[in-house]
Coordinates of C-alpha atoms and ligand atoms in Angstrom, one line a residue:
X1 CA -60.6 -54.1 -110.8
X2 CA -58.0 -54.9 -113.6
X3 CA -54.2 -55.0 -113.0
X4 CA -52.4 -52.3 -114.5
X5 CA -50.9 -54.8 -116.9
X6 CA -54.4 -55.7 -118.1
X7 CA -55.7 -52.7 -118.5
X8 CA -52.4 -51.9 -121.1
X9 CA -53.0 -54.8 -122.9
X10 CA -56.2 -54.4 -123.3
X11 CA -55.5 -51.2 -124.9
X12 CA -53.1 -52.5 -126.7
X13 CA -55.2 -55.5 -128.3
X14 CA -57.5 -53.1 -129.3
X15 CA -55.1 -51.6 -131.6
X16 CA -54.0 -55.3 -133.0
X17 CA -57.3 -55.5 -134.2
X18 CA -58.4 -52.2 -135.8
X19 CA -55.7 -52.6 -138.2
X20 CA -57.0 -55.8 -138.4
X21 CA -54.6 -58.5 -136.5
X22 CA -55.9 -60.7 -133.7
X23 CA -56.0 -58.8 -130.7
X24 CA -54.3 -61.8 -128.4
X25 CA -50.6 -60.5 -129.9
X26 CA -51.2 -57.3 -127.4
X27 CA -50.3 -59.2 -124.7
X28 CA -48.0 -56.3 -121.9
X29 CA -45.9 -57.2 -119.8
X30 CA -43.0 -55.2 -118.2
X31 CA -40.2 -53.7 -119.2
X32 CA -36.6 -55.8 -119.3
X33 CA -34.8 -52.8 -120.5
X34 CA -36.5 -50.5 -118.4
X35 CA -34.1 -48.1 -119.6
X36 CA -35.5 -47.7 -122.6
X37 CA -38.9 -48.2 -121.2
X38 CA -42.1 -49.3 -119.1
X39 CA -43.4 -51.8 -120.6
X40 CA -43.6 -53.3 -123.7
X41 CA -45.2 -55.6 -126.4
X42 CA -43.5 -58.3 -128.4
X43 CA -46.7 -59.5 -130.6
X44 CA -46.0 -58.2 -133.6
X45 CA -42.9 -60.9 -133.7
X46 CA -45.4 -63.5 -133.2
X47 CA -48.4 -61.7 -135.8
X48 CA -45.5 -62.0 -138.5
X49 CA -45.3 -65.4 -138.6
X50 CA -49.0 -65.3 -138.6
X51 CA -49.8 -62.4 -141.4
X52 CA -46.7 -63.4 -143.7
X53 CA -45.5 -59.2 -142.7
X54 CA -42.1 -57.9 -141.8
X55 CA -42.6 -57.2 -137.6
X56 CA -41.3 -54.0 -137.6
X57 CA -44.6 -53.3 -140.2
X58 CA -46.9 -54.2 -137.6
X59 CA -45.4 -52.5 -135.1
X60 CA -45.5 -49.3 -136.8
X61 CA -48.9 -49.6 -138.2
X62 CA -49.6 -50.6 -133.6
X63 CA -47.9 -47.3 -131.8
X64 CA -49.1 -45.3 -135.8
X65 CA -52.5 -46.4 -134.0
X66 CA -51.5 -45.7 -130.0
X67 CA -50.6 -41.8 -131.6
X68 CA -53.2 -39.9 -130.2
X69 CA -53.6 -42.1 -127.3
X70 CA -53.9 -40.6 -124.0
X71 CA -52.2 -43.1 -122.0
X72 CA -49.0 -42.7 -123.4
X73 CA -46.9 -40.0 -123.4
X74 CA -44.5 -42.6 -125.8
X75 CA -45.8 -45.7 -128.1
X76 CA -42.7 -46.4 -130.9
X77 CA -42.0 -49.1 -132.3
X78 CA -38.3 -50.6 -132.6
X79 CA -37.2 -52.7 -134.7
X80 CA -36.8 -55.9 -135.5
X81 CA -40.4 -55.1 -134.6
X82 CA -40.6 -54.5 -130.8
X83 CA -43.2 -52.0 -129.4
X84 CA -41.7 -49.6 -126.3
X85 CA -44.2 -48.0 -124.1
X86 CA -44.5 -45.0 -121.3
X87 CA -47.4 -44.2 -119.7
X88 CA -48.7 -40.6 -119.6
X89 CA -48.5 -39.3 -116.3
X90 CA -53.0 -38.3 -116.3
X91 CA -53.0 -42.2 -117.1
X92 CA -50.6 -43.6 -114.3
X93 CA -52.6 -40.8 -111.3
X94 CA -56.2 -42.1 -113.0
X95 CA -55.1 -45.7 -113.2
X96 CA -54.0 -45.4 -109.1
X97 CA -57.1 -43.2 -107.9
X98 CA -59.2 -45.9 -109.2
X99 CA -57.3 -48.2 -106.9
X100 CA -57.5 -46.2 -103.8
X101 CA -61.3 -45.7 -104.2
X102 CA -62.0 -49.4 -104.8
X103 CA -62.2 -52.5 -101.8
X104 CA -59.0 -54.5 -101.5
X105 CA -56.5 -51.6 -103.5
X106 CA -58.4 -52.9 -106.7
X107 CA -58.4 -56.7 -106.0
X108 CA -61.6 -58.5 -106.4
X109 CA -62.2 -60.6 -104.4
X110 CA -64.4 -64.5 -105.6
X111 CA -67.9 -64.7 -106.8
X112 CA -67.8 -67.4 -105.6
X113 CA -65.8 -67.8 -102.4
X114 CA -64.7 -71.3 -101.9
X115 CA -64.2 -72.9 -98.3
X116 CA -60.8 -73.7 -97.9
X117 CA -58.7 -75.7 -94.7
X118 CA -55.6 -74.6 -94.2
X119 CA -53.6 -77.6 -92.3
X120 CA -50.8 -75.6 -90.6
X121 CA -48.6 -75.0 -87.5
X122 CA -48.7 -79.0 -86.6
X123 CA -46.6 -79.2 -83.6
X124 CA -46.2 -82.2 -81.5
X125 CA -47.2 -81.4 -78.1
X126 CA -44.8 -82.3 -75.5
X127 CA -42.2 -81.9 -77.5
X128 CA -40.8 -78.2 -77.1
X129 CA -41.2 -75.6 -80.5
X130 CA -38.4 -76.2 -83.0
X131 CA -38.1 -74.2 -85.8
X132 CA -39.3 -76.9 -88.3
X133 CA -42.0 -75.6 -87.1
X134 CA -41.9 -72.2 -87.7
X135 CA -41.8 -71.6 -91.0
X136 CA -45.3 -73.8 -91.1
X137 CA -46.4 -71.2 -88.9
X138 CA -45.4 -68.7 -90.7
X139 CA -46.1 -69.7 -94.6
X140 CA -49.6 -71.1 -92.9
X141 CA -50.2 -67.8 -91.7
X142 CA -49.7 -66.0 -95.0
X143 CA -51.3 -68.5 -97.4
X144 CA -54.5 -68.0 -94.8
X145 CA -54.6 -64.5 -95.4
X146 CA -54.5 -64.4 -98.9
X147 CA -57.0 -66.4 -99.2
X148 CA -58.9 -64.8 -96.7
X149 CA -57.9 -61.4 -98.9
X150 CA -59.7 -63.5 -102.0
X151 CA -63.0 -63.0 -100.3
X152 CA -62.6 -66.9 -99.1
X153 CA -64.2 -68.5 -96.3
X154 CA -60.8 -69.9 -95.0
X155 CA -60.5 -72.2 -91.7
X156 CA -57.4 -72.5 -90.4
X157 CA -56.3 -75.5 -88.4
X158 CA -53.4 -76.6 -86.4
X159 CA -53.9 -80.4 -86.5
X160 CA -51.7 -81.0 -83.2
X161 CA -49.9 -84.7 -83.6
X162 CA -51.0 -85.9 -80.1
X163 CA -51.5 -89.6 -81.3
X164 CA -47.9 -91.2 -82.9
X165 CA -45.9 -93.2 -80.5
X166 CA -44.3 -89.3 -78.8
X167 CA -46.6 -90.3 -76.9
X168 CA -45.7 -94.2 -76.2
X169 CA -42.5 -92.8 -75.4
X170 CA -43.2 -90.0 -72.4
X171 CA -45.8 -93.1 -70.8
X172 CA -42.7 -96.0 -70.7
X173 CA -40.6 -92.9 -69.8
X174 CA -42.3 -92.2 -67.1
X175 CA -43.2 -95.6 -66.0
X176 CA -39.6 -96.2 -65.7
X177 CA -39.1 -93.4 -63.2
X178 CA -42.5 -93.1 -61.1
X179 CA -43.6 -97.1 -61.5
X180 CA -45.5 -96.8 -58.2
X181 CA -47.8 -94.1 -60.2
X182 CA -51.4 -95.1 -59.8
X183 CA -52.0 -94.9 -63.8
X184 CA -50.0 -97.7 -63.9
X185 CA -51.7 -100.1 -62.1
X186 CA -54.2 -101.2 -63.5
X187 CA -56.3 -102.7 -60.7
X188 CA -57.3 -98.6 -59.6
X189 CA -60.1 -98.3 -60.2
X190 CA -60.7 -94.3 -58.3
X191 CA -59.8 -90.6 -59.3
X192 CA -56.3 -90.2 -61.0
X193 CA -55.0 -87.2 -59.7
X194 CA -55.8 -83.8 -60.4
X195 CA -52.3 -82.3 -61.4
X196 CA -50.0 -83.8 -63.9
X197 CA -47.1 -85.3 -62.3
X198 CA -44.7 -83.7 -63.8
X199 CA -44.2 -79.6 -65.4
X200 CA -43.9 -78.6 -68.6
X201 CA -40.0 -78.6 -68.5
X202 CA -40.2 -82.2 -67.3
X203 CA -41.5 -82.9 -70.3
X204 CA -40.0 -80.9 -72.1
X205 CA -36.5 -83.0 -70.9
X206 CA -38.7 -86.5 -70.7
X207 CA -39.3 -86.9 -74.2
X208 CA -35.5 -86.4 -75.8
X209 CA -34.4 -88.6 -73.2
X210 CA -37.3 -91.2 -74.2
X211 CA -36.0 -90.7 -77.6
X212 CA -32.7 -92.0 -77.2
X213 CA -33.3 -94.3 -75.3
X214 CA -35.5 -96.1 -77.8
X215 CA -32.7 -95.6 -80.8
X216 CA -29.2 -96.3 -78.6
X217 CA -27.4 -99.0 -80.9
X218 CA -24.9 -101.0 -80.1
X219 CA -21.6 -99.5 -80.1
X220 CA -19.8 -98.4 -83.7
X221 CA -23.2 -100.9 -85.1
X222 CA -26.5 -99.5 -85.9
X223 CA -28.4 -102.1 -84.5
X224 CA -30.6 -101.2 -81.3
X225 CA -29.0 -102.1 -77.9
X226 CA -31.5 -105.0 -76.2
X227 CA -32.4 -102.7 -73.7
X228 CA -33.5 -100.2 -76.9
X229 CA -35.8 -102.8 -79.0
X230 CA -37.1 -103.5 -75.6
X231 CA -38.2 -100.2 -74.6
X232 CA -39.0 -98.8 -78.1
X233 CA -41.4 -102.1 -78.4
X234 CA -42.7 -101.0 -74.9
X235 CA -43.7 -97.4 -76.8
X236 CA -45.3 -98.9 -79.5
X237 CA -47.7 -101.4 -77.2
X238 CA -48.1 -97.9 -75.0
X239 CA -49.2 -96.0 -78.1
X240 CA -52.0 -98.7 -78.9
X241 CA -52.9 -99.3 -75.5
X242 CA -53.3 -95.1 -75.3
X243 CA -55.7 -95.4 -79.4
X244 CA -57.5 -98.0 -77.2
X245 CA -58.5 -95.7 -74.0
X246 CA -56.8 -98.1 -71.6
X247 CA -57.4 -95.4 -68.7
X248 CA -54.3 -94.9 -67.6
X249 CA -52.7 -93.5 -69.9
X250 CA -55.6 -91.7 -71.5
X251 CA -55.3 -89.8 -68.5
X252 CA -51.9 -89.0 -68.7
X253 CA -52.4 -88.0 -72.6
X254 CA -55.1 -85.4 -70.7
X255 CA -52.2 -84.2 -68.1
X256 CA -49.7 -84.0 -70.7
X257 CA -52.3 -81.3 -73.2
X258 CA -53.1 -79.4 -70.4
X259 CA -49.6 -78.6 -70.2
X260 CA -48.0 -78.6 -73.7
X261 CA -51.5 -76.8 -75.8
X262 CA -51.9 -73.4 -73.9
X263 CA -48.3 -73.1 -74.2
X264 CA -48.0 -73.4 -77.4
X265 CA -51.0 -71.7 -78.0
X266 CA -48.6 -68.6 -75.7
X267 CA -45.7 -69.2 -78.4
X268 CA -48.0 -68.9 -82.2
X269 CA -49.2 -65.4 -80.3
X270 CA -46.1 -64.5 -79.6
X271 CA -45.7 -64.8 -83.5
X272 CA -49.1 -63.7 -84.3
X273 CA -50.0 -66.7 -86.0
X274 CA -53.8 -67.8 -84.7
X275 CA -55.9 -70.9 -85.4
X276 CA -59.1 -70.8 -86.2
X277 CA -59.6 -74.5 -84.7
X278 CA -57.2 -76.8 -82.6
X279 CA -58.0 -80.1 -83.9
X280 CA -55.8 -83.0 -83.2
X281 CA -54.5 -86.2 -84.9
X282 CA -56.4 -87.8 -82.3
X283 CA -59.6 -85.9 -83.1
X284 CA -60.2 -88.4 -86.3
X285 CA -60.6 -91.8 -84.0
X286 CA -63.9 -91.9 -83.9
X287 CA -63.4 -92.0 -87.8
X288 CA -60.6 -94.5 -87.7
X289 CA -63.3 -97.7 -87.9
X290 CA -65.9 -96.5 -90.4
X291 CA -63.2 -95.6 -92.7
X292 CA -61.2 -98.7 -92.7
X293 CA -64.9 -101.2 -92.6
X294 CA -64.9 -99.1 -95.8
X295 CA -62.4 -99.4 -97.9
X296 CA -62.2 -102.4 -97.2
X297 CA -65.8 -102.9 -98.3
X298 CA -64.3 -101.3 -101.5
X299 CA -62.1 -104.2 -102.1
X300 CA -59.1 -101.5 -101.9
X301 CA -57.2 -102.5 -98.7
X302 CA -55.4 -105.5 -98.9
X303 CA -53.0 -106.9 -95.7
X304 CA -49.9 -107.3 -96.7
X305 CA -46.5 -108.4 -94.0
X306 CA -49.6 -108.2 -91.0
X307 CA -50.6 -105.1 -91.7
X308 CA -53.3 -104.1 -94.0
X309 CA -52.1 -101.7 -97.0
X310 CA -53.9 -99.4 -100.2
X311 CA -52.3 -99.5 -103.0
X312 CA -52.2 -96.4 -104.2
X313 CA -48.7 -96.4 -108.1
X314 CA -50.8 -95.2 -110.7
X315 CA -49.0 -96.4 -114.3
X316 CA -47.6 -93.8 -115.6
X317 CA -45.7 -93.0 -112.3
X318 CA -42.2 -92.0 -113.2
X319 CA -40.6 -93.2 -109.6
X320 CA -42.0 -95.7 -107.0
X321 CA -45.3 -94.5 -104.6
X322 CA -45.3 -97.7 -102.7
X323 CA -48.5 -98.3 -100.8
X324 CA -49.8 -96.6 -97.8
X325 CA -50.2 -98.5 -94.4
X326 CA -53.7 -97.6 -93.6
X327 CA -52.7 -100.1 -89.6
X328 CA -49.9 -102.1 -88.4
X329 CA -50.3 -105.8 -87.8
X330 CA -51.2 -105.0 -84.0
X331 CA -54.5 -102.7 -85.6
X332 CA -53.0 -99.6 -84.4
X333 CA -53.3 -95.9 -86.7
X334 CA -50.5 -94.8 -87.9
X335 CA -50.1 -91.1 -89.7
X336 CA -51.9 -92.2 -93.0
X337 CA -55.1 -93.8 -90.8
X338 CA -55.3 -90.6 -89.0
X339 CA -54.4 -87.8 -92.3
X340 CA -57.4 -89.9 -93.9
X341 CA -59.6 -89.8 -91.2
X342 CA -58.8 -86.0 -90.5
X343 CA -60.0 -85.6 -94.0
X344 CA -63.4 -87.3 -93.6
X345 CA -63.9 -85.3 -90.5
X346 CA -63.4 -81.9 -92.7
X347 CA -65.5 -83.5 -96.0
X348 CA -68.4 -83.6 -93.1
X349 CA -67.9 -80.8 -90.9
X350 CA -66.5 -78.5 -93.8
X351 CA -67.5 -79.8 -97.5
X352 CA -64.5 -77.9 -98.3
X353 CA -63.3 -76.7 -102.1
X354 CA -59.9 -77.2 -101.0
X355 CA -57.5 -77.9 -98.5
X356 CA -53.6 -76.9 -98.3
X357 CA -51.2 -78.6 -96.5
X358 CA -48.7 -76.8 -95.3
X359 CA -45.8 -79.0 -94.1
X360 CA -41.6 -79.8 -94.4
X361 CA -41.5 -81.2 -98.0
X362 CA -40.1 -84.5 -97.4
X363 CA -42.9 -85.4 -96.4
X364 CA -44.5 -84.8 -100.0
X365 CA -45.0 -88.9 -100.5
X366 CA -46.8 -89.4 -97.5
X367 CA -49.3 -86.8 -99.3
X368 CA -49.4 -88.1 -103.0
X369 CA -50.3 -91.5 -100.6
X370 CA -53.3 -89.8 -98.8
X371 CA -54.1 -87.7 -101.5
X372 CA -54.7 -90.6 -104.0
X373 CA -55.9 -93.0 -100.8
X374 CA -58.4 -90.3 -100.2
X375 CA -59.4 -90.2 -103.8
X376 CA -59.6 -93.9 -104.6
X377 CA -61.7 -94.3 -101.4
X378 CA -63.9 -91.2 -102.6
X379 CA -63.3 -89.8 -98.7
X380 CA -63.3 -86.0 -100.6
X381 CA -65.4 -85.3 -103.7
X382 CA -63.6 -85.7 -107.2
X383 CA -63.4 -81.8 -107.4
X384 CA -62.3 -81.0 -104.1
X385 CA -58.4 -79.8 -104.7
X386 CA -56.2 -81.0 -102.8
X387 CA -52.9 -79.2 -102.2
X388 CA -49.3 -79.6 -100.6
X389 CA -47.8 -76.3 -100.2
X390 CA -44.0 -78.4 -99.0
X391 CA -41.6 -76.2 -98.1
X392 CA -37.4 -76.6 -97.7
X393 CA -35.1 -77.0 -94.5
X394 CA -34.1 -73.4 -93.2
X395 CA -30.2 -73.9 -93.0
X396 CA -27.6 -72.6 -91.0
X397 CA -24.6 -70.9 -92.3
X398 CA -22.6 -73.7 -92.9
X399 CA -25.8 -74.9 -95.4
X400 CA -27.0 -77.7 -92.6
X401 CA -29.7 -77.5 -91.0
X402 CA -30.3 -75.0 -88.0
X403 CA -28.8 -75.5 -84.8
X404 CA -28.0 -73.9 -81.5
X405 CA -24.8 -72.6 -81.0
X406 CA -24.0 -75.9 -79.1
X407 CA -25.4 -78.5 -82.0
X408 CA -28.6 -79.3 -80.3
X409 CA -32.1 -78.7 -82.3
X410 CA -33.0 -74.6 -82.2
X411 CA -36.0 -74.2 -80.0
X412 CA -37.8 -71.2 -81.5
X413 CA -38.0 -69.6 -78.1
X414 CA -34.8 -69.2 -78.4
X415 CA -34.5 -68.7 -82.2
X416 CA -36.7 -65.6 -81.2
X417 CA -34.8 -64.4 -78.8
X418 CA -31.6 -64.2 -80.7
X419 CA -33.6 -62.5 -83.4
X420 CA -34.4 -60.1 -80.6
X421 CA -31.0 -59.7 -78.9
X422 CA -30.1 -58.3 -82.1
X423 CA -32.6 -56.5 -83.0
X424 CA -32.5 -55.0 -79.3
X425 CA -28.5 -53.9 -80.2
X426 CA -29.5 -52.0 -83.3
X427 CA -32.5 -49.9 -81.6
X428 CA -30.3 -48.6 -79.3
X429 CA -28.2 -46.4 -82.1
X430 CA -31.4 -45.2 -83.0
X431 CA -32.1 -41.6 -82.1
X432 CA -35.9 -41.7 -83.7
X433 CA -36.7 -43.6 -80.0
X434 CA -37.6 -41.5 -76.8
X435 CA -37.8 -42.3 -73.9
X436 CA -41.6 -42.8 -73.9
X437 CA -41.8 -45.5 -76.7
X438 CA -41.9 -49.2 -75.1
X439 CA -39.0 -49.9 -77.4
X440 CA -39.2 -53.9 -76.1
X441 CA -42.6 -53.9 -78.0
X442 CA -41.0 -52.3 -81.5
X443 CA -38.3 -54.6 -81.1
X444 CA -40.3 -57.6 -80.9
X445 CA -42.2 -56.0 -83.4
X446 CA -39.6 -55.4 -85.5
X447 CA -38.0 -59.3 -85.0
X448 CA -41.2 -60.4 -86.5
X449 CA -40.6 -58.4 -89.3
X450 CA -37.1 -60.1 -89.7
X451 CA -38.2 -63.3 -89.3
X452 CA -40.9 -63.9 -91.2
X453 CA -39.6 -61.6 -94.0
X454 CA -36.4 -63.5 -94.0
X455 CA -38.9 -66.8 -94.5
X456 CA -41.0 -65.7 -96.5
X457 CA -38.8 -63.6 -99.6
X458 CA -38.1 -67.3 -99.8
X459 CA -39.4 -69.5 -102.6
X460 CA -41.4 -72.2 -99.6
X461 CA -40.0 -74.7 -101.7
X462 CA -36.5 -73.9 -101.4
X463 CA -34.1 -74.4 -98.6
X464 CA -32.9 -70.9 -97.3
X465 CA -30.3 -70.0 -95.3
X466 CA -31.3 -68.3 -91.7
X467 CA -28.6 -64.9 -91.9
X468 CA -29.6 -63.1 -88.4
X469 CA -27.8 -60.2 -89.5
X470 CA -28.7 -60.5 -92.8
X471 CA -32.0 -60.5 -91.4
X472 CA -31.9 -58.4 -89.5
X473 CA -30.4 -55.4 -91.1
X474 CA -31.7 -52.1 -91.6
X475 CA -30.9 -52.3 -95.3
X476 CA -31.2 -54.2 -98.3
X477 CA -34.1 -56.8 -98.6
X478 CA -35.2 -56.9 -94.8
X479 CA -38.0 -57.1 -93.4
X480 CA -37.1 -53.8 -91.3
X481 CA -36.1 -51.7 -93.9
X482 CA -39.9 -52.2 -95.1
X483 CA -40.5 -51.3 -91.6
X484 CA -38.4 -48.1 -91.6
X485 CA -39.8 -47.1 -95.1
X486 CA -43.8 -46.8 -93.8
X487 CA -41.6 -45.4 -90.5
X488 CA -41.0 -42.5 -92.5
X489 CA -44.0 -42.1 -94.2
X490 CA -45.9 -42.2 -90.7
X491 CA -43.6 -39.7 -89.9
X492 CA -43.6 -37.6 -92.8
X493 CA -48.1 -37.4 -92.6
X494 CA -48.2 -36.8 -88.8
X495 CA -45.8 -33.4 -89.2
X496 CA -47.8 -32.9 -92.3
X497 CA -51.1 -33.0 -90.1
X498 CA -49.7 -31.1 -87.5
X499 CA -48.7 -28.2 -89.6
X500 CA -51.9 -28.5 -92.2
X501 CA -54.8 -30.1 -90.5
X502 CA -56.2 -33.3 -91.8
X503 CA -56.8 -31.9 -95.6
X504 CA -58.1 -34.2 -98.5
X505 CA -55.3 -34.1 -100.8
X506 CA -55.5 -35.7 -103.7
X507 CA -52.7 -37.8 -106.5
X508 CA -51.4 -36.2 -109.0
X509 CA -49.4 -36.7 -112.2
X510 CA -46.1 -37.7 -111.1
X511 CA -43.5 -34.6 -112.4
X512 CA -39.9 -36.8 -111.9
X513 CA -38.1 -39.9 -112.6
X514 CA -38.3 -41.2 -109.1
X515 CA -42.0 -40.2 -108.4
X516 CA -43.5 -41.6 -111.8
X517 CA -41.3 -45.2 -110.5
X518 CA -42.8 -44.9 -107.3
X519 CA -46.8 -44.3 -109.1
X520 CA -45.5 -47.2 -111.6
X521 CA -44.9 -49.7 -109.0
X522 CA -47.6 -48.8 -106.7
X523 CA -50.1 -50.0 -109.6
X524 CA -48.0 -53.7 -110.1
X525 CA -49.2 -54.4 -106.4
X526 CA -53.0 -56.3 -108.4
X527 CA -50.9 -58.4 -110.0
X528 CA -48.8 -59.1 -107.3
X529 CA -51.1 -59.9 -105.2
X530 CA -53.0 -61.8 -107.8
X531 CA -50.1 -63.7 -108.9
X532 CA -49.2 -64.7 -105.2
X533 CA -52.8 -65.8 -104.6
X534 CA -52.8 -67.7 -107.5
X535 CA -49.6 -69.1 -106.4
X536 CA -49.4 -69.6 -103.1
X537 CA -46.2 -67.5 -103.3
X538 CA -46.2 -65.3 -100.3
X539 CA -42.8 -64.5 -101.3
X540 CA -44.2 -62.3 -104.6
X541 CA -46.0 -59.6 -102.0
X542 CA -41.7 -59.8 -100.2
X543 CA -40.7 -58.8 -103.5
X544 CA -43.5 -55.8 -104.1
X545 CA -43.0 -54.5 -101.0
X546 CA -39.3 -54.7 -101.6
X547 CA -39.9 -53.0 -104.8
X548 CA -42.1 -50.2 -103.4
X549 CA -40.3 -49.1 -100.0
X550 CA -37.0 -49.1 -102.3
X551 CA -38.9 -46.6 -105.1
X552 CA -40.5 -44.9 -102.2
X553 CA -37.1 -44.2 -100.8
X554 CA -35.8 -43.1 -104.5
X555 CA -38.6 -40.7 -104.4
X556 CA -37.5 -39.5 -100.9
X557 CA -34.0 -38.8 -101.4
X558 CA -34.8 -36.4 -104.0
X559 CA -37.8 -34.5 -103.4
X560 CA -38.5 -32.2 -99.9
X561 CA -41.3 -33.3 -99.1
X562 CA -42.4 -31.2 -95.9
X563 CA -41.1 -27.8 -97.7
X564 CA -42.0 -28.0 -101.3
X565 CA -43.2 -24.4 -101.6
X566 CA -46.1 -25.6 -104.5
X567 CA -49.2 -26.7 -102.4
X568 CA -51.2 -28.3 -105.0
X569 CA -47.9 -30.4 -105.7
X570 CA -46.9 -31.1 -102.5
X571 CA -49.9 -32.1 -101.6
X572 CA -49.3 -34.8 -104.8
X573 CA -46.7 -35.7 -102.8
X574 CA -48.7 -36.5 -99.4
X575 CA -51.2 -38.3 -101.3
X576 CA -48.5 -40.5 -102.6
X577 CA -46.9 -41.7 -100.2
X578 CA -50.0 -42.3 -98.0
X579 CA -51.4 -44.7 -100.8
X580 CA -47.8 -46.1 -100.4
X581 CA -48.2 -46.2 -96.9
X582 CA -51.5 -47.9 -97.3
X583 CA -50.6 -50.6 -99.3
X584 CA -46.9 -51.5 -97.7
X585 CA -49.0 -51.6 -94.9
X586 CA -52.0 -54.2 -96.4
X587 CA -49.1 -56.2 -97.8
X588 CA -47.2 -56.4 -94.6
X589 CA -50.8 -58.0 -93.1
X590 CA -50.6 -60.5 -96.2
X591 CA -47.3 -61.6 -94.4
X592 CA -48.6 -61.3 -91.0
X593 CA -46.0 -58.7 -89.4
X594 CA -47.0 -54.8 -88.9
X595 CA -44.7 -51.2 -88.7
X596 CA -44.4 -49.9 -85.2
X597 CA -45.0 -46.4 -85.2
X598 CA -41.0 -45.1 -84.8
X599 CA -38.3 -47.0 -85.2
Ligands
LIG1 N1 -46.9 -83.3 -86.4 C1 -46.6 -83.3 -88.5 C2 -44.9 -82.8 -87.9 O1 -44.7 -82.8 -87.4 C3 -46.8 -81.8 -88.9 C4 -48.4 -82.6 -88.9 C5 -48.8 -81.7 -90.3 N2 -50.2 -81.7 -91.6 C6 -50.9 -83.3 -91.7 N3 -52.1 -83.1 -91.6 N4 -50.3 -84.6 -91.7 O2 -44.4 -84.1 -88.8

């Protein structure tokens, strides 16, 4: 159905047309002076230029036309030529009733659903999930849900990092520690052990140790020590040998995946993030050789300092876009190689209309190169959208990338624990949570809302400051605030139902300023969702939820819902808060969290 803004714009446009003006001047926006009116149209100002008339004359004509229109309780012209509008109670009530009856509360699904692959999460096996991956998971999950809400066929792919240098580093470190393992014995032809020679926590220690070892510098310089240079060389070679299917290394690699993947799944589960497919960088392998041959045959690749590269610069570039490195001089595949070959796979398997990458914005150059090369080589069709949704860094209060108290990289689990603890402590003050409530479960729901809303309420591309206190606060612009108001509505509704049974309540025209504000805010639902969808912008949903929760809160404080003596009026209240609750729940669902029954 039409949004409230386009519905009103339609009425005003018609008035412009009936007065002999171009209807396009009838565009209406939400008032930027809510003290004066609810909506405004500034079209008379623009029309004045075209029709060589004074703007207020045009505004007066339009307003005169609107006097009989029962959509408005007020339509007035204000000098020099603004048109100020207030909706009538019956109109807003009618609009909300239509919304309530419509599927998706009036958000129209795509007539021609698109196939959309969303590449998000992107954890690297054998490395613990850290907060850098948190943003990708949270934002990507929401983008997936929003696109699905609008009727598309969406495939979320975790795109595991399992093919890079980290693998070579782990292999070499392990070799140093346990050189006698059969995996390192070239002449070994028997079966490798079923059990891995390490545990998950060993791995979590092995990788950082190996990475540190490969980066050690001579004192006071940035030059690698001889041992580091040598170790790093070995790790690169091991990576190549793994890619070339060295038997022992492959077996180790399988052990690593077998330990890592269930652990990653557990963590994503906790976060309420789920993927439709668990493909990995290594799944691109079968496509690499043919793809490289094809790129070469097309004359797009050439050798440069031993590496195979593709020029992707365009004459209109404002800054230098360096060539994409397709393979290294030793022939090993790199990050761009697997990303291109993954697109080959995606094109064959899903034939997507769109591929959206939710990745740290510092990788923008990489994706610019990959997208250009994919187009040049015909890996994707010319009409396929390739979208890079780059997100900013999550910083600590000091404005620097978020760290643990000890200064290390913050692990996702630790972060969740910290928020959970903060929420749990607050919950002990709540008199609403009874003995029977599962306090831990409720606190985890609140913690998720705090974390996700705290992240998603910022425009994704911006860096933001992670502030546990603010995020987990029950008032102010926070996830728990949205939950708190939803829970309050649930409580009223169940009390009402307990006293009155399940009677059907109908929406009524609002009878107070606060009630009207709640109606108007609810009516902006479709505008907000359309905007979030069109711009891949979950923060628009957060904005809507905050406005709606605040409008409900103000309404709640202005009336006595459960003791209202007029039953018809009371039913109107109940219907309105019930709709409010369902809109809040729909918005939260799209952001990836939900409200408990009590808190
Ligand atoms: N594993 C990568 C990282 O940790 C992110 C992967 C993003 N997706 C992609 N198709 N490159 O940086």
